[in-house]
Coordinates of C-alpha atoms and ligand atoms in Angstrom, one line a residue:
M30 CA 75.1 139.2 115.4
F31 CA 77.7 141.7 114.2
E32 CA 76.6 144.8 112.4
K33 CA 79.8 145.7 110.6
I34 CA 82.8 143.5 109.9
L35 CA 86.2 144.9 108.8
I36 CA 88.0 142.6 106.3
A37 CA 91.7 142.7 107.0
N38 CA 92.8 141.2 103.7
R39 CA 92.9 141.8 100.0
G40 CA 92.2 140.0 96.7
E41 CA 89.8 137.1 96.2
I42 CA 89.6 136.3 99.9
A43 CA 88.5 139.8 100.8
L44 CA 85.8 139.5 98.2
R45 CA 84.8 136.0 99.5
I46 CA 84.4 137.4 103.0
H47 CA 82.5 140.4 101.8
R48 CA 80.0 138.1 100.0
A49 CA 79.3 136.1 103.1
C50 CA 78.7 139.3 105.1
R51 CA 76.4 140.6 102.5
E52 CA 74.3 137.5 102.6
M53 CA 74.1 137.8 106.3
G54 CA 73.0 141.4 106.2
I55 CA 76.3 142.6 107.8
K56 CA 78.0 145.8 106.6
T57 CA 81.6 145.6 105.4
V58 CA 84.7 147.7 105.7
A59 CA 87.5 147.1 103.3
V60 CA 91.0 148.2 104.2
H61 CA 93.5 148.5 101.4
S62 CA 97.0 149.7 100.4
T63 CA 97.5 152.4 97.9
A64 CA 98.3 149.7 95.3
D65 CA 94.8 148.3 95.8
S66 CA 92.5 151.4 95.5
D67 CA 90.9 149.8 92.4
A68 CA 90.4 146.4 93.9
M69 CA 87.0 144.8 93.5
H70 CA 86.5 144.3 97.3
V71 CA 87.2 148.0 97.8
R72 CA 84.5 148.9 95.3
L73 CA 81.9 146.6 96.7
A74 CA 82.4 147.1 100.5
D75 CA 80.2 149.6 102.3
E76 CA 83.2 151.6 103.4
A77 CA 86.9 151.5 102.5
V78 CA 89.9 152.8 104.4
C79 CA 93.4 153.2 102.9
I80 CA 95.8 151.9 105.5
G81 CA 99.1 152.5 104.0
P82 CA 101.5 152.1 101.0
A83 CA 101.8 149.0 98.8
R84 CA 104.4 147.2 100.9
A85 CA 102.5 144.7 103.1
S86 CA 104.5 145.5 106.2
E87 CA 103.2 149.0 106.1
S88 CA 99.6 148.2 105.2
Y89 CA 98.1 144.7 105.4
L90 CA 100.5 143.8 108.3
N91 CA 100.1 147.1 110.0
K92 CA 98.2 146.1 113.1
A93 CA 97.7 149.6 114.5
A94 CA 96.4 151.0 111.2
I95 CA 93.9 148.1 110.9
I96 CA 92.6 148.5 114.4
S97 CA 92.3 152.3 114.0
A98 CA 90.3 151.7 110.8
A99 CA 88.0 149.4 112.7
Q100 CA 87.6 152.0 115.4
I101 CA 87.0 154.9 113.1
T102 CA 84.4 153.0 111.1
G103 CA 82.8 151.4 114.1
A104 CA 83.3 147.8 113.0
D105 CA 82.5 145.3 115.7
A106 CA 84.5 142.4 114.3
I107 CA 87.6 141.7 112.1
H108 CA 87.9 138.8 109.7
P109 CA 91.6 138.2 108.9
G110 CA 91.2 135.9 105.9
Y111 CA 94.3 133.8 105.2
G112 CA 97.9 134.9 105.1
F113 CA 98.9 138.4 106.4
L114 CA 97.7 138.6 110.1
S115 CA 95.4 135.6 110.1
E116 CA 97.8 133.5 112.2
N117 CA 99.2 136.3 114.3
A118 CA 98.3 135.7 117.9
D119 CA 99.5 139.2 119.0
F120 CA 97.1 140.8 116.5
A121 CA 94.2 138.6 117.7
E122 CA 94.9 139.7 121.2
M123 CA 95.2 143.4 120.3
V124 CA 91.9 143.2 118.4
E125 CA 90.1 141.7 121.4
D126 CA 91.8 144.2 123.8
H127 CA 90.2 147.0 121.8
G128 CA 86.8 145.5 122.3
I129 CA 86.5 144.2 118.8
T130 CA 85.9 140.5 118.0
F131 CA 88.5 138.6 116.2
I132 CA 86.8 136.1 113.9
G133 CA 88.9 133.0 114.6
P134 CA 90.3 131.0 117.5
T135 CA 91.7 132.3 120.7
A136 CA 95.1 133.9 120.7
N137 CA 96.3 131.1 122.9
H138 CA 95.4 128.4 120.4
M139 CA 96.9 130.4 117.6
R140 CA 100.1 130.7 119.6
I141 CA 100.3 126.9 120.3
M142 CA 99.6 125.9 116.7
G143 CA 101.8 128.6 115.3
D144 CA 104.8 127.0 116.9
K145 CA 105.1 123.7 115.2
V146 CA 107.1 122.1 118.0
A147 CA 104.4 123.1 120.5
A148 CA 101.7 122.0 118.0
I149 CA 103.2 118.5 117.6
K150 CA 103.4 118.1 121.4
T151 CA 99.7 119.2 121.7
A152 CA 98.7 116.9 118.8
T153 CA 100.5 113.9 120.4
E154 CA 98.9 114.6 123.8
S155 CA 95.5 114.9 122.1
G156 CA 95.7 111.5 120.4
L157 CA 96.8 112.5 116.9
P158 CA 99.4 110.3 115.2
V159 CA 102.6 112.3 114.3
V160 CA 105.5 111.8 112.0
P161 CA 108.4 110.0 113.6
G162 CA 111.2 112.5 114.4
S163 CA 112.9 114.6 117.0
G164 CA 109.5 115.2 118.7
G165 CA 110.8 118.6 119.8
A166 CA 113.2 121.3 119.0
L167 CA 116.8 120.3 118.1
N168 CA 119.5 121.7 120.3
S169 CA 122.4 120.9 118.1
V170 CA 123.4 119.3 114.9
E171 CA 124.9 116.4 116.8
E172 CA 121.5 115.6 118.3
A173 CA 120.0 115.6 114.8
V174 CA 122.7 113.3 113.6
K175 CA 122.1 110.9 116.4
I176 CA 118.3 110.8 116.0
A177 CA 118.7 110.3 112.2
K178 CA 121.1 107.5 112.7
D179 CA 118.6 105.7 114.9
M180 CA 115.6 106.5 112.8
G181 CA 117.1 106.1 109.4
Y182 CA 117.5 108.5 106.4
P183 CA 116.1 110.4 104.6
V184 CA 115.1 113.1 107.1
L185 CA 113.6 116.6 106.9
I186 CA 114.7 119.6 108.9
K187 CA 111.7 121.9 109.5
A188 CA 111.4 125.4 111.0
A189 CA 109.3 125.6 114.2
A190 CA 107.9 129.0 113.0
G191 CA 107.6 127.6 109.4
G192 CA 105.0 128.4 106.8
G193 CA 104.9 128.4 103.0
G194 CA 107.5 125.6 102.9
K195 CA 110.3 127.9 104.1
G196 CA 113.1 126.6 106.3
M197 CA 112.5 123.1 105.2
K198 CA 115.5 121.0 104.0
S199 CA 115.8 117.3 103.3
A200 CA 118.9 115.1 103.8
Y201 CA 119.7 111.7 102.6
D202 CA 122.9 111.1 104.6
E203 CA 124.9 112.7 107.5
E204 CA 126.8 115.1 105.3
E205 CA 123.6 116.4 103.8
L206 CA 122.0 116.6 107.2
R207 CA 124.8 118.8 108.6
Q208 CA 124.3 121.1 105.6
A209 CA 120.5 121.0 105.8
Y210 CA 120.5 121.8 109.5
K211 CA 122.6 125.0 108.9
L212 CA 120.6 126.1 105.9
A213 CA 117.2 125.5 107.5
K214 CA 118.3 127.5 110.6
Q215 CA 119.5 130.4 108.4
E216 CA 116.4 130.4 106.2
S217 CA 114.1 130.3 109.2
K218 CA 116.0 133.1 111.0
A219 CA 115.7 135.3 107.8
A220 CA 112.0 134.5 107.2
F221 CA 110.6 134.3 110.7
G222 CA 113.2 135.8 113.0
D223 CA 113.4 132.5 114.8
D224 CA 115.9 129.7 114.0
T225 CA 114.3 126.9 116.1
V226 CA 114.2 123.8 113.9
Y227 CA 113.0 120.2 114.4
M228 CA 113.4 117.0 112.4
E229 CA 110.9 114.5 110.9
K230 CA 111.3 111.4 108.9
Y231 CA 111.2 112.5 105.2
L232 CA 108.3 110.4 103.9
Q233 CA 108.8 109.1 100.3
K234 CA 105.4 108.8 98.8
P235 CA 102.8 110.4 101.1
R236 CA 99.7 112.2 100.1
H237 CA 98.8 115.5 101.8
I238 CA 95.4 115.0 103.3
E239 CA 93.8 117.6 105.6
M240 CA 90.6 117.5 107.6
Q241 CA 88.4 120.6 107.9
I242 CA 86.8 121.1 111.3
L243 CA 84.3 123.6 112.8
A244 CA 84.0 124.0 116.6
D245 CA 81.7 126.4 118.5
N246 CA 82.3 127.9 122.0
Y247 CA 80.2 125.2 123.6
G248 CA 82.2 122.1 122.8
N249 CA 80.4 121.1 119.7
V250 CA 82.8 119.9 117.0
V251 CA 82.2 118.5 113.5
H252 CA 84.5 117.6 110.6
L253 CA 83.6 118.5 107.0
G254 CA 85.7 115.7 105.4
E255 CA 89.1 115.9 103.9
R256 CA 90.9 117.7 101.1
D257 CA 93.6 116.0 99.1
C258 CA 96.3 118.7 98.5
S259 CA 99.1 116.4 97.3
L260 CA 99.7 118.3 94.0
Q261 CA 102.3 120.7 95.2
R262 CA 105.3 122.6 93.8
R263 CA 107.9 123.6 96.3
H264 CA 105.6 122.5 99.1
Q265 CA 102.9 124.9 97.8
K266 CA 99.5 123.6 96.8
V267 CA 98.6 123.9 93.1
L268 CA 95.3 121.8 92.8
E269 CA 93.1 120.4 95.5
E270 CA 90.3 117.9 95.5
T271 CA 87.7 116.3 97.8
P272 CA 87.0 113.6 98.5
S273 CA 90.5 112.2 98.3
P274 CA 90.8 109.4 95.7
A275 CA 92.8 107.5 98.4
L276 CA 90.2 107.4 101.1
N277 CA 86.9 105.5 101.5
K278 CA 84.0 106.3 103.8
E279 CA 85.3 104.1 106.6
Q280 CA 88.7 105.7 106.6
R281 CA 87.2 109.1 106.5
D282 CA 84.9 108.4 109.4
K283 CA 87.7 107.0 111.4
I284 CA 90.2 109.8 111.0
G285 CA 87.3 112.3 111.3
K286 CA 86.5 110.9 114.7
V287 CA 90.1 111.0 115.9
V288 CA 90.3 114.6 114.8
C289 CA 87.1 115.7 116.4
D290 CA 88.1 114.1 119.7
A291 CA 91.4 115.9 119.6
I292 CA 89.8 119.3 118.8
K293 CA 87.5 118.8 121.8
K294 CA 90.4 117.9 124.0
I295 CA 92.3 121.0 122.9
G296 CA 89.2 123.2 123.4
Y297 CA 89.7 124.8 120.1
R298 CA 87.0 127.0 118.6
N299 CA 86.1 128.3 115.1
A300 CA 87.3 126.9 111.8
G301 CA 90.5 125.0 111.5
T302 CA 92.4 122.5 109.5
I303 CA 94.4 119.5 110.6
E304 CA 97.0 118.6 108.0
F305 CA 98.3 115.1 107.7
L306 CA 100.6 113.2 105.5
Y307 CA 99.1 109.9 104.5
E308 CA 101.2 106.9 103.5
D309 CA 100.4 103.2 103.4
G310 CA 97.1 103.6 105.2
E311 CA 98.6 105.7 108.1
F312 CA 98.0 109.3 108.9
Y313 CA 100.7 111.5 110.3
F314 CA 99.9 115.0 111.7
I315 CA 102.2 117.7 110.4
E316 CA 100.4 120.9 111.4
M317 CA 97.2 122.7 112.2
N318 CA 96.1 125.8 110.4
T319 CA 94.1 128.1 112.7
R320 CA 92.3 130.0 109.9
L321 CA 90.3 129.7 106.7
Q322 CA 92.3 127.9 104.0
V323 CA 92.7 129.0 100.4
E324 CA 91.2 125.6 99.3
H325 CA 88.1 125.9 101.6
P326 CA 85.6 126.2 98.7
I327 CA 85.9 122.6 97.6
T328 CA 84.6 121.6 101.0
E329 CA 81.7 124.0 100.7
M330 CA 80.8 122.5 97.3
I331 CA 80.4 119.0 98.6
T332 CA 78.8 119.8 102.0
G333 CA 76.7 122.9 101.1
I334 CA 78.1 124.6 104.2
D335 CA 79.4 128.2 103.9
L336 CA 82.6 128.2 105.9
V337 CA 82.9 131.9 106.2
R338 CA 79.3 132.3 107.4
E339 CA 80.0 129.6 110.0
Q340 CA 83.1 131.4 111.2
I341 CA 81.2 134.6 111.6
R342 CA 78.3 132.8 113.4
I343 CA 80.6 131.0 115.8
A344 CA 82.6 134.2 116.5
S345 CA 79.3 135.9 117.4
G346 CA 78.6 133.3 120.0
A347 CA 76.1 131.1 118.0
Q348 CA 75.9 127.4 118.5
L349 CA 76.8 125.1 115.5
G350 CA 73.2 123.9 115.6
Y351 CA 74.0 120.6 113.8
T352 CA 75.9 117.4 114.5
Q353 CA 78.2 115.1 112.6
D354 CA 75.2 113.0 111.4
D355 CA 73.7 116.1 109.8
I356 CA 76.7 116.6 107.5
K357 CA 76.1 115.1 104.1
F358 CA 78.9 114.7 101.6
S359 CA 77.7 114.9 98.1
G360 CA 79.7 114.6 94.8
H361 CA 83.2 115.7 94.1
S362 CA 85.0 119.0 93.8
I363 CA 88.3 120.2 92.5
E364 CA 90.0 123.6 92.8
C365 CA 92.7 124.9 90.5
R366 CA 94.8 127.8 91.7
I367 CA 95.4 130.2 88.8
N368 CA 98.5 132.3 89.3
A369 CA 99.7 135.2 87.2
E370 CA 103.0 133.4 86.4
D371 CA 104.7 131.9 83.4
P372 CA 103.4 128.3 83.3
E373 CA 106.9 127.0 82.5
T374 CA 109.3 129.1 84.6
F375 CA 106.8 130.2 87.3
I376 CA 108.2 133.7 87.1
P377 CA 105.5 136.1 88.3
C378 CA 103.8 138.1 85.6
P379 CA 102.0 141.1 87.1
G380 CA 100.4 143.7 84.9
K381 CA 97.2 144.8 83.2
V382 CA 94.5 142.2 82.5
K383 CA 93.3 143.3 79.1
E384 CA 90.5 140.9 78.8
W385 CA 88.9 138.7 81.5
H386 CA 86.2 136.1 80.8
A387 CA 85.5 133.7 83.6
P388 CA 83.8 130.3 82.9
G389 CA 80.3 129.6 84.2
G390 CA 77.6 127.1 84.1
L391 CA 76.4 124.4 86.4
G392 CA 78.9 123.4 89.1
V393 CA 81.5 126.1 88.1
R394 CA 82.6 128.7 90.6
V395 CA 85.3 131.3 90.2
D396 CA 86.6 133.1 93.3
S397 CA 88.6 136.1 92.1
G398 CA 88.8 139.9 92.4
V399 CA 90.1 140.3 88.8
Y400 CA 88.1 142.1 86.0
S401 CA 88.9 143.4 82.5
G402 CA 91.3 146.3 82.9
Y403 CA 92.4 145.4 86.4
K404 CA 96.1 145.9 87.0
I405 CA 97.7 143.0 89.0
P406 CA 100.2 144.7 91.4
P407 CA 103.7 143.2 91.5
T408 CA 103.7 143.5 95.3
Y409 CA 101.6 140.5 96.4
D410 CA 101.1 136.8 96.0
S411 CA 100.6 135.8 92.4
M412 CA 97.4 133.8 92.8
V413 CA 94.7 135.7 91.0
A414 CA 91.8 133.3 90.7
K415 CA 90.5 130.0 92.0
L416 CA 88.5 127.9 89.7
I417 CA 86.3 125.5 91.7
V418 CA 84.3 122.9 89.9
S419 CA 82.0 120.2 91.3
G420 CA 80.2 117.2 89.8
K421 CA 78.3 114.2 91.0
T422 CA 81.3 111.9 90.3
R423 CA 85.0 112.5 90.1
N424 CA 84.9 111.8 86.4
G425 CA 82.0 114.2 85.8
C426 CA 83.9 116.8 87.8
L427 CA 87.0 116.3 85.7
M428 CA 85.1 116.6 82.4
R429 CA 83.6 119.9 83.7
L430 CA 86.9 121.2 84.9
R431 CA 88.4 120.5 81.4
R432 CA 85.7 122.5 79.7
A433 CA 85.8 125.3 82.3
L434 CA 89.6 125.7 81.9
E435 CA 89.1 125.9 78.1
E436 CA 86.6 128.7 78.5
F437 CA 88.7 130.8 80.9
V438 CA 90.2 133.9 79.1
I439 CA 92.8 136.0 80.9
D440 CA 94.5 138.2 78.4
G441 CA 97.5 140.5 79.0
V442 CA 99.3 138.4 81.6
N443 CA 100.7 134.8 81.6
T444 CA 98.8 132.4 83.9
T445 CA 99.1 128.9 85.1
I446 CA 96.0 127.8 83.2
P447 CA 98.0 125.8 80.7
L448 CA 99.8 124.0 83.5
Q449 CA 96.5 123.0 85.1
Q450 CA 95.3 121.7 81.7
R451 CA 98.4 119.6 81.4
I452 CA 98.0 118.2 84.9
I453 CA 94.4 117.1 84.6
N454 CA 95.1 115.4 81.3
E455 CA 97.8 113.1 82.8
A456 CA 96.8 109.5 83.2
D457 CA 98.2 109.4 86.8
F458 CA 96.0 112.4 87.7
I459 CA 92.9 110.9 86.0
D460 CA 93.5 107.7 87.9
G461 CA 94.0 109.6 91.2
N462 CA 97.4 108.1 91.4
Y463 CA 99.7 110.8 92.8
N464 CA 101.5 111.9 95.9
I465 CA 103.3 115.0 97.1
H466 CA 106.3 114.4 94.9
W467 CA 104.3 113.7 91.7
L468 CA 104.0 117.3 90.4
E469 CA 107.7 118.1 90.8
K470 CA 108.7 114.9 89.0
F471 CA 106.1 115.6 86.3
L472 CA 107.6 119.1 85.7
E473 CA 111.1 117.8 85.6
R474 CA 110.2 115.0 83.2
T475 CA 108.3 117.2 80.8
S476 CA 110.8 120.0 80.8
S477 CA 113.7 117.6 80.0
E478 CA 111.5 116.1 77.2
K479 CA 111.3 119.5 75.7
K480 CA 115.1 120.0 75.7
Ligands
ADP510 P1 104.5 124.7 105.8 O1 103.7 125.2 107.0 O2 105.8 125.4 105.5 O3 103.6 124.7 104.5 P2 104.0 121.9 106.3 O4 104.5 121.2 107.6 O5 102.6 122.2 106.2 O6 104.9 123.2 106.1 O7 104.5 121.0 105.1 C1 104.3 121.5 103.8 C2 104.5 120.4 102.8 O8 105.8 119.8 102.9 C3 103.6 119.1 103.0 O9 102.3 119.3 102.4 C4 104.4 118.1 102.4 O10 104.3 118.1 101.0 C5 105.9 118.4 102.7 N1 106.3 117.8 104.0 C6 106.2 118.3 105.2 N2 106.7 117.4 106.1 C7 107.1 116.3 105.4 C8 107.6 115.0 105.8 N3 107.9 114.7 107.0 N4 107.9 114.1 104.8 C9 107.7 114.4 103.5 N5 107.1 115.6 103.1 C10 106.8 116.5 104.0

């Protein structure tokens, strides 16, 4: 087992990783930018190294600085968290080249899944159902027009290098498609330095359902059930729950088996998530995330499995030590992402948190690095806390979530707590009756009602 792990991230996830390490008796090294000197994970870690200025490109994305920090402190492994360098195959390779273990999959698997066109090809070859579409990169707009004509509109142009919903444009007819093709290429070039795009049928009422898997280095693979992440704004998740109100045990077992078989075929190792769109009883693969997900805690709450601990164990060469039959799903869990943003306009609202009081009690977990007096820097993602609640039933979980949101006090900055409260009080949400377009429609409807 590792003696010291460097945490190449910030915020709540850095703290989350620190906690897992502590419980395993592993020492931690925090790395931070000058904007994060007062961060909670920096305070709690055994050692801390400042790796650069506030701008992420010079600190949290600075591969050489992070590897030097690991060498100086004698860390034997690096956990990348999510975002930043977590899906950067070159970084994983560099880490391993320096004799340090990268806690995650192989660079090769990261490379394949990081290119969505290659990922779709691999998924198809491994038996996963995919969204009808171009099946590969588009070479010209004329090719896109031809495929769309055969397949039918609407269609969605997506960036091969995509992430965070960038480079994604829908089109309802040929004219729009010509425009979408151009825009998606431009946006993708600007965001990822790569303008490769592909096309999928734009599904009208799917849910986003993803399967969590764990695989060790010896071919043992299990799935930990699904997460329903259909509540999204601008293709970004806002609230997630497990189990999905749309799946029963039989459907879960069936897709779980398909996913585990595919993962075995691919030879993937460590934690990963296969994302699907789910419509009319059918699953369609959209991408695989080769890292820990923001929403992983809801899976932990219903399985009792600590995903970060498992990632570390697997990376150290341990066997899973359990099979699919050993995994028991119990109860229901929901996560609300709390962003420091105006809950109406979504304009980020960094600044000093004057007072912070997190809810507690049975079945309530708050993952956050914020404390009273903490200054939220303007430089990074606006998510400042995750409220994760669990209960024996979905209804019990909802009642608990309502009371936990009521108790949450974050003074000094605007947050999306009021938005979360509005969502969970909607009849559609209470009935589990929503898809990936629901939240945007709800926001449109309620803002026009106010006018
Ligand atoms: P990214 O990596 O940029 O987040 P994804 O492929 O994971 O992109 O898609 C993000 C979200 O965009 C999905 O959860 C879904 O809401 C929407 N989306 C993606 N592909 C489609 C599609 N073919 N039809 C409808 N919505 C889609």
